[in-house]
Amino acid sequence: MNMQKEMPAVGAVKVYAAISGVVILLMMLFGLVMRMTQGQMLPIEPELFYQLMTAHGIGMVAIAGLGGSAVMWHFLGKYVNLRAGFAWANLAFFLAGVVLVLGGIFLGGFAAAWTFLYPLPANGMGQWGKHAAAAYMGGVLLVGVGMLLFYLESARAIMQKYGSFARALGWHFLRSGQDAPPATVIASTVVTIINIIAILIGAVILTMMLVNLYVPEIAIHPLLAKNLIFLFGHVFINSTIYMAVIAVYEILPKYTGRPWNVYKPFVWAWSATCLMVLTVYPHHLLMDYAQPLWMHIMGQIISYTSSLPVLALTLTATLGSIYRSNIKWDLTSALLVLSIFGWSAGVIPAVIDGTIAVNQVMHNTLWVPGHFHLYLLLGCVTMILGFTNWIANKEKAVGFSGLEKAMLWTFACSAFAYALMFLLSGQASVPRRWAVHLPEWLVYSQIASLFAAGVVISAMTIIVRAMGGIIRPARQA
Amino acid sequence: MYQQVAWMVSIVLIALLAIAFFYVVRQSSREGNGAAVAAATGRWRGRLLWGVTLLCIPVVAYTLTELPYARGAIANLGTVEVQAKGYQWYWEISQTELPVGKPIEFQVTSADVNHGFAIYDTDMKIVTQTQAMPGVTNVLRHTFEKPGTYKILCLEYCGVAHHSMMTELHVVAQ
């Protein structure tokens, strides 16, 4: 690829990374405010709490998607010919969607949680009206359209280079042992396939709910709506990790001098993930007793199997790649290694919660944000921060300053302890998504607020320094 | 009980993971034989995959024998049927005084949006739950083993007063 083609895409990636950093920071602040409110340390009214909760949820899902897209676009573009216009189009839809979502929430009062579970958006009980709900759901739809364009362009470019998804997934390599595609291409192909399906399903339910808002006679079966929403949501949020982990595959070898080789179990694992991530979502509906029994059983079994292949291989490969490698430690490499710990650690309580007997006493408690803050905050977000730092440093290892070491340790310990407080609260049956906690639960939120403050301060330092590195060359130009 | 099991298992496994990371990171600044490390990594990968698989199969099989889903009619003539309906933001329950030791069948639904019907014991720990969904009746069967005042909390976010959607069940010895 020549420089004329490459430069606009590099610009888009930098804009993606910069927006991701700013929004991640803002969402962390929302999280801190919510935990302080639950601990009765801030006098926030429930109306505003639930608006912040809705914004925090959709904001993190969307920005994890955008940040992950930056990683995937940046590295996939080294192997296939991606057209930069699609990255900019995705960004335009994203920004238009965000304006609508924020307007719906903070001007219209919409607060039905990011999951917009049918029929709550149409039943605001006076807190929000149908136009606010339409702005929110229309905004999410626009973000989805942009992402769909992004993945369709990825699909086109992958097919152009490899001829078929089967070859891009490395199935020929399983037979012949020759000519394996790079790990980045395999992961990107899986994400492209599953997210095109997921976004289309999300668009279907969003459109159905938009119609229902204005023509209530056209009703949707609530259980069908829930299935569609969680299929879309589960696949999309998992994809953010699968995109962001490409940063580990591509960047870590530059620090260790050990290439990230593709071998047959790696190909098998990603192909298995492609199927399992689409079929595991019923574990979100284990407490909907009216679901068919086979879906409950499938939900539990695939919960145990879906995370294992790619995670186990990435975990062992990461540890194997740094063990006695004389790695050059800096903030980027440390964040990337930390992210694999966060992802792996989060999967443990997540899989346990996928056990029906456990889910019966843990579902919708703070156990749930406990496990997803491990693999999203300490996993996906940490991967995105590592990537952002990498491009801020012009894709070079730069060494560790004392401040960076202090902020890394503050971030790692605070984020870990913050997630553990959620798990501990879930173990004590504290519900999730409650603006006002009972007196006996306050101490959990108060301690968690301290750790949340640590996360915000350390992440702010890391992000602000990275932003400086990203913006500086543009000024010089 | 499952709350404690989930917490202890999670903490132990996360601690083992953290120990592995600390050990490898401490070894990372040394120079080793790349081929030997790659071979060792392959062996550890195999051990991890087989170990987790062998551990998970009996766990999955055992836990699937204890499913909470009600199938078919209850033969026990002493079963008490209770209708529970969620509204934004209160519960309508046909009978709030219930006997100890008798199977109770809660027929749970909703009049408007999704709610969560969670029963908390006298120590404010969840004993069981199901979803309350409009147009759907979820059948939850539970036998209370101790008398006392149990609470019903909504565990599915249902709007601005979600956190105040609570009521009580009085379980009495007969």
PDB file of N, CA, C and O in Angstrom, chain A residues 50 111 118-119 123 125 127 222 226 263 286-287 289-290 296 300 316 319-320 322 324-327 329 345 352 356 360 363-364 427 429 431 433-434, chain B residues 3-4 10 17 27-30 32 37 41 45 63 69 88 112 114 120 125-126 128-131 134 136 138-140 154-157 160 162-163:
ATOM      1  N   TYR A  50     -30.414   7.329  36.570  1.00  0.00           N
ATOM      2  CA  TYR A  50     -30.747   6.351  35.531  1.00  0.00           C
ATOM      3  C   TYR A  50     -30.417   6.872  34.127  1.00  0.00           C
ATOM      4  O   TYR A  50     -30.139   6.091  33.220  1.00  0.00           O
ATOM      5  N   ALA A 111     -34.293   7.052  29.830  1.00  0.00           N
ATOM      6  CA  ALA A 111     -33.464   6.318  30.798  1.00  0.00           C
ATOM      7  C   ALA A 111     -33.956   4.881  30.901  1.00  0.00           C
ATOM      8  O   ALA A 111     -34.328   4.410  31.977  1.00  0.00           O
ATOM      9  N   TYR A 118     -37.599  -4.071  25.475  1.00  0.00           N
ATOM     10  CA  TYR A 118     -39.008  -3.891  25.091  1.00  0.00           C
ATOM     11  C   TYR A 118     -39.920  -4.407  26.193  1.00  0.00           C
ATOM     12  O   TYR A 118     -39.666  -5.500  26.722  1.00  0.00           O
ATOM     13  N   PRO A 119     -40.974  -3.721  26.598  1.00  0.00           N
ATOM     14  CA  PRO A 119     -41.483  -2.459  26.045  1.00  0.00           C
ATOM     15  C   PRO A 119     -41.174  -1.236  26.911  1.00  0.00           C
ATOM     16  O   PRO A 119     -41.920  -0.265  26.861  1.00  0.00           O
ATOM     17  N   ASN A 123     -42.704   3.022  27.737  1.00  0.00           N
ATOM     18  CA  ASN A 123     -43.402   3.140  29.021  1.00  0.00           C
ATOM     19  C   ASN A 123     -42.581   3.953  30.018  1.00  0.00           C
ATOM     20  O   ASN A 123     -42.213   3.456  31.087  1.00  0.00           O
ATOM     21  N   MET A 125     -43.453   6.370  31.852  1.00  0.00           N
ATOM     22  CA  MET A 125     -44.261   6.830  32.992  1.00  0.00           C
ATOM     23  C   MET A 125     -44.013   8.316  33.281  1.00  0.00           C
ATOM     24  O   MET A 125     -43.886   8.743  34.434  1.00  0.00           O
ATOM     25  N   GLN A 127     -41.391  10.124  32.661  1.00  0.00           N
ATOM     26  CA  GLN A 127     -39.993  10.607  32.725  1.00  0.00           C
ATOM     27  C   GLN A 127     -39.470  10.941  31.320  1.00  0.00           C
ATOM     28  O   GLN A 127     -38.631  11.814  31.164  1.00  0.00           O
ATOM     29  N   PRO A 222     -42.680  -9.856  23.793  1.00  0.00           N
ATOM     30  CA  PRO A 222     -41.553  -9.415  24.626  1.00  0.00           C
ATOM     31  C   PRO A 222     -40.400 -10.423  24.689  1.00  0.00           C
ATOM     32  O   PRO A 222     -39.229 -10.034  24.757  1.00  0.00           O
ATOM     33  N   LYS A 226     -36.606  -9.743  23.515  1.00  0.00           N
ATOM     34  CA  LYS A 226     -35.478  -9.927  24.431  1.00  0.00           C
ATOM     35  C   LYS A 226     -34.408 -10.815  23.804  1.00  0.00           C
ATOM     36  O   LYS A 226     -33.204 -10.553  23.935  1.00  0.00           O
ATOM     37  N   TYR A 263      -1.052 -21.350  14.297  1.00  0.00           N
ATOM     38  CA  TYR A 263      -0.933 -22.808  14.266  1.00  0.00           C
ATOM     39  C   TYR A 263      -2.345 -23.381  14.246  1.00  0.00           C
ATOM     40  O   TYR A 263      -3.325 -22.643  14.423  1.00  0.00           O
ATOM     41  N   LEU A 286     -31.552 -16.944  31.273  1.00  0.00           N
ATOM     42  CA  LEU A 286     -31.723 -18.158  32.081  1.00  0.00           C
ATOM     43  C   LEU A 286     -32.853 -18.011  33.100  1.00  0.00           C
ATOM     44  O   LEU A 286     -33.408 -19.006  33.568  1.00  0.00           O
ATOM     45  N   MET A 287     -33.197 -16.774  33.473  1.00  0.00           N
ATOM     46  CA  MET A 287     -34.283 -16.564  34.436  1.00  0.00           C
ATOM     47  C   MET A 287     -35.626 -16.299  33.749  1.00  0.00           C
ATOM     48  O   MET A 287     -36.600 -15.945  34.401  1.00  0.00           O
ATOM     49  N   TYR A 289     -38.138 -18.289  32.544  1.00  0.00           N
ATOM     50  CA  TYR A 289     -38.464 -19.715  32.631  1.00  0.00           C
ATOM     51  C   TYR A 289     -39.289 -20.199  31.438  1.00  0.00           C
ATOM     52  O   TYR A 289     -39.344 -21.398  31.178  1.00  0.00           O
ATOM     53  N   ALA A 290     -39.949 -19.249  30.746  1.00  0.00           N
ATOM     54  CA  ALA A 290     -40.793 -19.651  29.627  1.00  0.00           C
ATOM     55  C   ALA A 290     -39.997 -19.958  28.359  1.00  0.00           C
ATOM     56  O   ALA A 290     -40.553 -20.465  27.383  1.00  0.00           O
ATOM     57  N   HIS A 296     -32.013 -23.019  27.442  1.00  0.00           N
ATOM     58  CA  HIS A 296     -31.338 -22.824  28.737  1.00  0.00           C
ATOM     59  C   HIS A 296     -30.098 -23.718  28.822  1.00  0.00           C
ATOM     60  O   HIS A 296     -29.017 -23.286  29.217  1.00  0.00           O
ATOM     61  N   GLN A 300     -26.070 -22.671  29.018  1.00  0.00           N
ATOM     62  CA  GLN A 300     -25.063 -23.012  30.032  1.00  0.00           C
ATOM     63  C   GLN A 300     -23.859 -23.719  29.401  1.00  0.00           C
ATOM     64  O   GLN A 300     -22.707 -23.364  29.668  1.00  0.00           O
ATOM     65  N   THR A 316      -2.104 -18.370  26.983  1.00  0.00           N
ATOM     66  CA  THR A 316      -0.843 -19.116  27.020  1.00  0.00           C
ATOM     67  C   THR A 316       0.171 -18.523  26.043  1.00  0.00           C
ATOM     68  O   THR A 316       1.367 -18.450  26.355  1.00  0.00           O
ATOM     69  N   LEU A 319       1.648 -15.345  27.690  1.00  0.00           N
ATOM     70  CA  LEU A 319       2.627 -15.670  28.731  1.00  0.00           C
ATOM     71  C   LEU A 319       3.882 -16.284  28.104  1.00  0.00           C
ATOM     72  O   LEU A 319       5.006 -15.951  28.499  1.00  0.00           O
ATOM     73  N   GLY A 320       3.674 -17.159  27.113  1.00  0.00           N
ATOM     74  CA  GLY A 320       4.825 -17.778  26.446  1.00  0.00           C
ATOM     75  C   GLY A 320       5.655 -16.772  25.671  1.00  0.00           C
ATOM     76  O   GLY A 320       6.880 -16.910  25.564  1.00  0.00           O
ATOM     77  N   ILE A 322       6.204 -13.634  26.478  1.00  0.00           N
ATOM     78  CA  ILE A 322       7.004 -12.722  27.320  1.00  0.00           C
ATOM     79  C   ILE A 322       7.976 -13.474  28.237  1.00  0.00           C
ATOM     80  O   ILE A 322       8.937 -12.885  28.716  1.00  0.00           O
ATOM     81  N   ARG A 324      10.923 -15.054  29.687  1.00  0.00           N
ATOM     82  CA  ARG A 324      12.355 -15.013  29.356  1.00  0.00           C
ATOM     83  C   ARG A 324      12.602 -14.490  27.926  1.00  0.00           C
ATOM     84  O   ARG A 324      13.376 -15.064  27.161  1.00  0.00           O
ATOM     85  N   SER A 325      11.884 -13.430  27.596  1.00  0.00           N
ATOM     86  CA  SER A 325      12.026 -12.848  26.255  1.00  0.00           C
ATOM     87  C   SER A 325      12.903 -11.606  26.271  1.00  0.00           C
ATOM     88  O   SER A 325      13.167 -11.039  25.210  1.00  0.00           O
ATOM     89  N   ASN A 326      13.286 -11.164  27.464  1.00  0.00           N
ATOM     90  CA  ASN A 326      13.993  -9.883  27.594  1.00  0.00           C
ATOM     91  C   ASN A 326      13.162  -8.765  26.974  1.00  0.00           C
ATOM     92  O   ASN A 326      13.665  -7.909  26.252  1.00  0.00           O
ATOM     93  N   ILE A 327      11.889  -8.798  27.288  1.00  0.00           N
ATOM     94  CA  ILE A 327      10.925  -7.839  26.728  1.00  0.00           C
ATOM     95  C   ILE A 327      11.308  -6.415  27.112  1.00  0.00           C
ATOM     96  O   ILE A 327      11.838  -6.159  28.193  1.00  0.00           O
ATOM     97  N   TRP A 329       9.955  -3.345  28.441  1.00  0.00           N
ATOM     98  CA  TRP A 329       8.726  -2.885  29.102  1.00  0.00           C
ATOM     99  C   TRP A 329       8.559  -1.388  28.911  1.00  0.00           C
ATOM    100  O   TRP A 329       9.492  -0.609  29.099  1.00  0.00           O
ATOM    101  N   ALA A 345      -9.246 -13.046  33.732  1.00  0.00           N
ATOM    102  CA  ALA A 345      -9.834 -13.022  35.079  1.00  0.00           C
ATOM    103  C   ALA A 345     -11.340 -12.827  35.000  1.00  0.00           C
ATOM    104  O   ALA A 345     -12.103 -13.454  35.750  1.00  0.00           O
ATOM    105  N   ILE A 352     -18.939 -18.819  35.584  1.00  0.00           N
ATOM    106  CA  ILE A 352     -19.640 -19.331  36.782  1.00  0.00           C
ATOM    107  C   ILE A 352     -21.085 -18.816  36.796  1.00  0.00           C
ATOM    108  O   ILE A 352     -22.025 -19.551  37.116  1.00  0.00           O
ATOM    109  N   ILE A 356     -26.715 -22.346  35.473  1.00  0.00           N
ATOM    110  CA  ILE A 356     -28.111 -21.996  35.773  1.00  0.00           C
ATOM    111  C   ILE A 356     -28.344 -21.904  37.284  1.00  0.00           C
ATOM    112  O   ILE A 356     -28.968 -20.962  37.774  1.00  0.00           O
ATOM    113  N   GLN A 360     -29.428 -18.373  39.225  1.00  0.00           N
ATOM    114  CA  GLN A 360     -30.686 -18.238  39.958  1.00  0.00           C
ATOM    115  C   GLN A 360     -30.537 -17.311  41.170  1.00  0.00           C
ATOM    116  O   GLN A 360     -31.510 -16.716  41.627  1.00  0.00           O
ATOM    117  N   HIS A 363     -28.240 -13.577  39.100  1.00  0.00           N
ATOM    118  CA  HIS A 363     -28.704 -12.822  37.939  1.00  0.00           C
ATOM    119  C   HIS A 363     -29.132 -11.416  38.359  1.00  0.00           C
ATOM    120  O   HIS A 363     -29.861 -11.243  39.332  1.00  0.00           O
ATOM    121  N   ASN A 364     -28.669 -10.428  37.585  1.00  0.00           N
ATOM    122  CA  ASN A 364     -29.013  -9.021  37.829  1.00  0.00           C
ATOM    123  C   ASN A 364     -28.614  -8.513  39.210  1.00  0.00           C
ATOM    124  O   ASN A 364     -29.204  -7.561  39.722  1.00  0.00           O
ATOM    125  N   GLN A 427     -22.093 -11.136  45.489  1.00  0.00           N
ATOM    126  CA  GLN A 427     -22.117 -12.266  46.424  1.00  0.00           C
ATOM    127  C   GLN A 427     -23.046 -11.975  47.599  1.00  0.00           C
ATOM    128  O   GLN A 427     -23.678 -12.879  48.148  1.00  0.00           O
ATOM    129  N   SER A 429     -25.769 -10.293  47.286  1.00  0.00           N
ATOM    130  CA  SER A 429     -27.107 -10.125  46.686  1.00  0.00           C
ATOM    131  C   SER A 429     -27.510  -8.670  46.468  1.00  0.00           C
ATOM    132  O   SER A 429     -28.699  -8.358  46.393  1.00  0.00           O
ATOM    133  N   PRO A 431     -28.528  -5.733  44.316  1.00  0.00           N
ATOM    134  CA  PRO A 431     -29.000  -5.692  42.923  1.00  0.00           C
ATOM    135  C   PRO A 431     -28.184  -4.729  42.077  1.00  0.00           C
ATOM    136  O   PRO A 431     -27.636  -3.753  42.584  1.00  0.00           O
ATOM    137  N   ARG A 433     -28.224  -1.904  38.909  1.00  0.00           N
ATOM    138  CA  ARG A 433     -29.150  -0.900  38.375  1.00  0.00           C
ATOM    139  C   ARG A 433     -30.145  -0.393  39.413  1.00  0.00           C
ATOM    140  O   ARG A 433     -31.328  -0.230  39.121  1.00  0.00           O
ATOM    141  N   TRP A 434     -29.658  -0.183  40.632  1.00  0.00           N
ATOM    142  CA  TRP A 434     -30.469   0.450  41.670  1.00  0.00           C
ATOM    143  C   TRP A 434     -29.832   1.794  41.994  1.00  0.00           C
ATOM    144  O   TRP A 434     -28.667   1.851  42.417  1.00  0.00           O
TER     145      TRP A 434
ATOM    146  N   GLN B   3     -23.911 -18.483  46.265  1.00  0.00           N
ATOM    147  CA  GLN B   3     -23.190 -17.204  46.281  1.00  0.00           C
ATOM    148  C   GLN B   3     -21.772 -17.398  46.820  1.00  0.00           C
ATOM    149  O   GLN B   3     -20.804 -16.895  46.233  1.00  0.00           O
ATOM    150  N   GLN B   4     -21.658 -18.135  47.925  1.00  0.00           N
ATOM    151  CA  GLN B   4     -20.342 -18.340  48.542  1.00  0.00           C
ATOM    152  C   GLN B   4     -19.449 -19.196  47.651  1.00  0.00           C
ATOM    153  O   GLN B   4     -18.250 -18.935  47.509  1.00  0.00           O
ATOM    154  N   SER B  10     -14.193 -18.197  42.283  1.00  0.00           N
ATOM    155  CA  SER B  10     -13.680 -17.091  41.459  1.00  0.00           C
ATOM    156  C   SER B  10     -12.388 -16.534  42.045  1.00  0.00           C
ATOM    157  O   SER B  10     -11.408 -16.311  41.319  1.00  0.00           O
ATOM    158  N   LEU B  17      -4.367 -17.293  38.573  1.00  0.00           N
ATOM    159  CA  LEU B  17      -4.040 -16.585  37.333  1.00  0.00           C
ATOM    160  C   LEU B  17      -3.055 -15.454  37.615  1.00  0.00           C
ATOM    161  O   LEU B  17      -2.068 -15.270  36.882  1.00  0.00           O
ATOM    162  N   GLN B  27      10.037 -13.182  35.289  1.00  0.00           N
ATOM    163  CA  GLN B  27      11.033 -13.899  34.477  1.00  0.00           C
ATOM    164  C   GLN B  27      11.277 -13.217  33.122  1.00  0.00           C
ATOM    165  O   GLN B  27      12.138 -13.644  32.359  1.00  0.00           O
ATOM    166  N   SER B  28      10.481 -12.182  32.830  1.00  0.00           N
ATOM    167  CA  SER B  28      10.472 -11.672  31.458  1.00  0.00           C
ATOM    168  C   SER B  28      11.724 -10.906  31.067  1.00  0.00           C
ATOM    169  O   SER B  28      12.034 -10.795  29.885  1.00  0.00           O
ATOM    170  N   SER B  29      12.444 -10.371  32.034  1.00  0.00           N
ATOM    171  CA  SER B  29      13.609  -9.562  31.666  1.00  0.00           C
ATOM    172  C   SER B  29      14.843 -10.429  31.418  1.00  0.00           C
ATOM    173  O   SER B  29      15.883  -9.928  31.006  1.00  0.00           O
ATOM    174  N   ARG B  30      14.717 -11.737  31.667  1.00  0.00           N
ATOM    175  CA  ARG B  30      15.827 -12.651  31.349  1.00  0.00           C
ATOM    176  C   ARG B  30      15.715 -13.116  29.895  1.00  0.00           C
ATOM    177  O   ARG B  30      14.649 -13.095  29.306  1.00  0.00           O
ATOM    178  N   GLY B  32      15.820 -16.146  27.291  1.00  0.00           N
ATOM    179  CA  GLY B  32      15.724 -17.599  27.255  1.00  0.00           C
ATOM    180  C   GLY B  32      15.797 -18.127  25.834  1.00  0.00           C
ATOM    181  O   GLY B  32      15.794 -17.361  24.872  1.00  0.00           O
ATOM    182  N   VAL B  37      11.111 -22.258  24.867  1.00  0.00           N
ATOM    183  CA  VAL B  37       9.948 -21.606  25.490  1.00  0.00           C
ATOM    184  C   VAL B  37       8.693 -21.892  24.669  1.00  0.00           C
ATOM    185  O   VAL B  37       7.622 -22.166  25.224  1.00  0.00           O
ATOM    186  N   THR B  41       5.419 -23.643  26.000  1.00  0.00           N
ATOM    187  CA  THR B  41       4.120 -22.962  25.893  1.00  0.00           C
ATOM    188  C   THR B  41       3.079 -23.912  25.307  1.00  0.00           C
ATOM    189  O   THR B  41       1.939 -23.968  25.769  1.00  0.00           O
ATOM    190  N   ARG B  45      -0.283 -25.062  27.052  1.00  0.00           N
ATOM    191  CA  ARG B  45      -1.561 -24.845  26.376  1.00  0.00           C
ATOM    192  C   ARG B  45      -2.397 -26.123  26.417  1.00  0.00           C
ATOM    193  O   ARG B  45      -3.588 -26.102  26.733  1.00  0.00           O
ATOM    194  N   THR B  63     -24.395 -29.673  37.590  1.00  0.00           N
ATOM    195  CA  THR B  63     -25.269 -28.511  37.797  1.00  0.00           C
ATOM    196  C   THR B  63     -26.505 -28.567  36.902  1.00  0.00           C
ATOM    197  O   THR B  63     -27.529 -27.978  37.236  1.00  0.00           O
ATOM    198  N   TYR B  69     -36.495 -24.993  36.465  1.00  0.00           N
ATOM    199  CA  TYR B  69     -37.656 -24.760  35.609  1.00  0.00           C
ATOM    200  C   TYR B  69     -38.763 -25.785  35.887  1.00  0.00           C
ATOM    201  O   TYR B  69     -38.523 -26.986  35.866  1.00  0.00           O
ATOM    202  N   GLN B  88     -45.395  -1.041  37.192  1.00  0.00           N
ATOM    203  CA  GLN B  88     -44.493   0.080  37.484  1.00  0.00           C
ATOM    204  C   GLN B  88     -45.142   0.894  38.623  1.00  0.00           C
ATOM    205  O   GLN B  88     -46.146   1.569  38.377  1.00  0.00           O
ATOM    206  N   ASP B 112     -47.038  -4.500  32.589  1.00  0.00           N
ATOM    207  CA  ASP B 112     -46.543  -3.436  31.712  1.00  0.00           C
ATOM    208  C   ASP B 112     -45.189  -3.773  31.089  1.00  0.00           C
ATOM    209  O   ASP B 112     -45.122  -4.143  29.926  1.00  0.00           O
ATOM    210  N   ASN B 114     -40.869  -5.366  31.661  1.00  0.00           N
ATOM    211  CA  ASN B 114     -40.179  -6.479  32.327  1.00  0.00           C
ATOM    212  C   ASN B 114     -39.795  -6.086  33.759  1.00  0.00           C
ATOM    213  O   ASN B 114     -39.277  -4.991  33.992  1.00  0.00           O
ATOM    214  N   TYR B 120     -35.849 -12.561  48.602  1.00  0.00           N
ATOM    215  CA  TYR B 120     -34.725 -12.402  49.532  1.00  0.00           C
ATOM    216  C   TYR B 120     -35.120 -12.992  50.880  1.00  0.00           C
ATOM    217  O   TYR B 120     -36.246 -12.784  51.350  1.00  0.00           O
ATOM    218  N   LYS B 125     -30.435 -12.238  51.511  1.00  0.00           N
ATOM    219  CA  LYS B 125     -29.734 -12.973  50.452  1.00  0.00           C
ATOM    220  C   LYS B 125     -30.804 -13.571  49.522  1.00  0.00           C
ATOM    221  O   LYS B 125     -31.830 -14.090  49.999  1.00  0.00           O
ATOM    222  N   ILE B 126     -30.501 -13.545  48.217  1.00  0.00           N
ATOM    223  CA  ILE B 126     -31.455 -14.092  47.254  1.00  0.00           C
ATOM    224  C   ILE B 126     -31.558 -15.608  47.433  1.00  0.00           C
ATOM    225  O   ILE B 126     -30.539 -16.301  47.518  1.00  0.00           O
ATOM    226  N   THR B 128     -34.145 -17.312  45.423  1.00  0.00           N
ATOM    227  CA  THR B 128     -34.527 -17.739  44.074  1.00  0.00           C
ATOM    228  C   THR B 128     -35.100 -16.528  43.330  1.00  0.00           C
ATOM    229  O   THR B 128     -35.375 -15.493  43.946  1.00  0.00           O
ATOM    230  N   GLN B 129     -35.263 -16.655  42.020  1.00  0.00           N
ATOM    231  CA  GLN B 129     -35.830 -15.540  41.255  1.00  0.00           C
ATOM    232  C   GLN B 129     -36.310 -16.031  39.897  1.00  0.00           C
ATOM    233  O   GLN B 129     -35.947 -17.116  39.428  1.00  0.00           O
ATOM    234  N   THR B 130     -37.138 -15.214  39.279  1.00  0.00           N
ATOM    235  CA  THR B 130     -37.492 -15.394  37.872  1.00  0.00           C
ATOM    236  C   THR B 130     -37.835 -14.015  37.306  1.00  0.00           C
ATOM    237  O   THR B 130     -37.873 -13.031  38.048  1.00  0.00           O
ATOM    238  N   GLN B 131     -38.046 -13.957  36.016  1.00  0.00           N
ATOM    239  CA  GLN B 131     -38.417 -12.699  35.392  1.00  0.00           C
ATOM    240  C   GLN B 131     -39.945 -12.560  35.364  1.00  0.00           C
ATOM    241  O   GLN B 131     -40.677 -13.552  35.271  1.00  0.00           O
ATOM    242  N   PRO B 134     -44.434  -9.150  30.519  1.00  0.00           N
ATOM    243  CA  PRO B 134     -45.814  -9.011  30.041  1.00  0.00           C
ATOM    244  C   PRO B 134     -46.145 -10.068  28.983  1.00  0.00           C
ATOM    245  O   PRO B 134     -45.326 -10.357  28.120  1.00  0.00           O
ATOM    246  N   VAL B 136     -46.384 -13.181  29.369  1.00  0.00           N
ATOM    247  CA  VAL B 136     -45.739 -14.474  29.627  1.00  0.00           C
ATOM    248  C   VAL B 136     -45.899 -14.792  31.108  1.00  0.00           C
ATOM    249  O   VAL B 136     -45.798 -13.894  31.945  1.00  0.00           O
ATOM    250  N   ASN B 138     -44.181 -16.967  34.007  1.00  0.00           N
ATOM    251  CA  ASN B 138     -43.067 -17.819  34.431  1.00  0.00           C
ATOM    252  C   ASN B 138     -43.449 -18.510  35.731  1.00  0.00           C
ATOM    253  O   ASN B 138     -43.881 -17.857  36.681  1.00  0.00           O
ATOM    254  N   VAL B 139     -43.312 -19.816  35.754  1.00  0.00           N
ATOM    255  CA  VAL B 139     -43.705 -20.598  36.926  1.00  0.00           C
ATOM    256  C   VAL B 139     -42.471 -20.896  37.770  1.00  0.00           C
ATOM    257  O   VAL B 139     -41.545 -21.583  37.330  1.00  0.00           O
ATOM    258  N   LEU B 140     -42.475 -20.363  38.981  1.00  0.00           N
ATOM    259  CA  LEU B 140     -41.346 -20.511  39.907  1.00  0.00           C
ATOM    260  C   LEU B 140     -41.818 -21.327  41.108  1.00  0.00           C
ATOM    261  O   LEU B 140     -42.777 -20.940  41.789  1.00  0.00           O
ATOM    262  N   CYS B 154     -37.476  -6.078  42.946  1.00  0.00           N
ATOM    263  CA  CYS B 154     -37.445  -6.113  41.481  1.00  0.00           C
ATOM    264  C   CYS B 154     -35.991  -6.112  41.023  1.00  0.00           C
ATOM    265  O   CYS B 154     -35.232  -5.209  41.374  1.00  0.00           O
ATOM    266  N   LEU B 155     -35.616  -7.108  40.247  1.00  0.00           N
ATOM    267  CA  LEU B 155     -34.234  -7.206  39.767  1.00  0.00           C
ATOM    268  C   LEU B 155     -34.098  -6.978  38.264  1.00  0.00           C
ATOM    269  O   LEU B 155     -33.057  -7.282  37.705  1.00  0.00           O
ATOM    270  N   GLU B 156     -35.148  -6.495  37.626  1.00  0.00           N
ATOM    271  CA  GLU B 156     -34.993  -6.110  36.212  1.00  0.00           C
ATOM    272  C   GLU B 156     -35.355  -4.640  36.109  1.00  0.00           C
ATOM    273  O   GLU B 156     -36.479  -4.254  36.458  1.00  0.00           O
ATOM    274  N   TYR B 157     -34.425  -3.828  35.630  1.00  0.00           N
ATOM    275  CA  TYR B 157     -34.634  -2.383  35.612  1.00  0.00           C
ATOM    276  C   TYR B 157     -35.924  -2.044  34.872  1.00  0.00           C
ATOM    277  O   TYR B 157     -36.131  -2.469  33.734  1.00  0.00           O
ATOM    278  N   VAL B 160     -37.894   4.699  36.594  1.00  0.00           N
ATOM    279  CA  VAL B 160     -37.264   5.613  37.552  1.00  0.00           C
ATOM    280  C   VAL B 160     -37.474   5.206  39.027  1.00  0.00           C
ATOM    281  O   VAL B 160     -36.677   5.574  39.883  1.00  0.00           O
ATOM    282  N   HIS B 162     -37.643   1.986  40.022  1.00  0.00           N
ATOM    283  CA  HIS B 162     -37.291   0.550  40.045  1.00  0.00           C
ATOM    284  C   HIS B 162     -36.813   0.104  41.428  1.00  0.00           C
ATOM    285  O   HIS B 162     -37.221  -0.941  41.951  1.00  0.00           O
ATOM    286  N   HIS B 163     -35.975   0.916  42.059  1.00  0.00           N
ATOM    287  CA  HIS B 163     -35.355   0.533  43.338  1.00  0.00           C
ATOM    288  C   HIS B 163     -36.348   0.537  44.493  1.00  0.00           C
ATOM    289  O   HIS B 163     -36.031   0.051  45.572  1.00  0.00           O
TER     290      HIS B 163
END
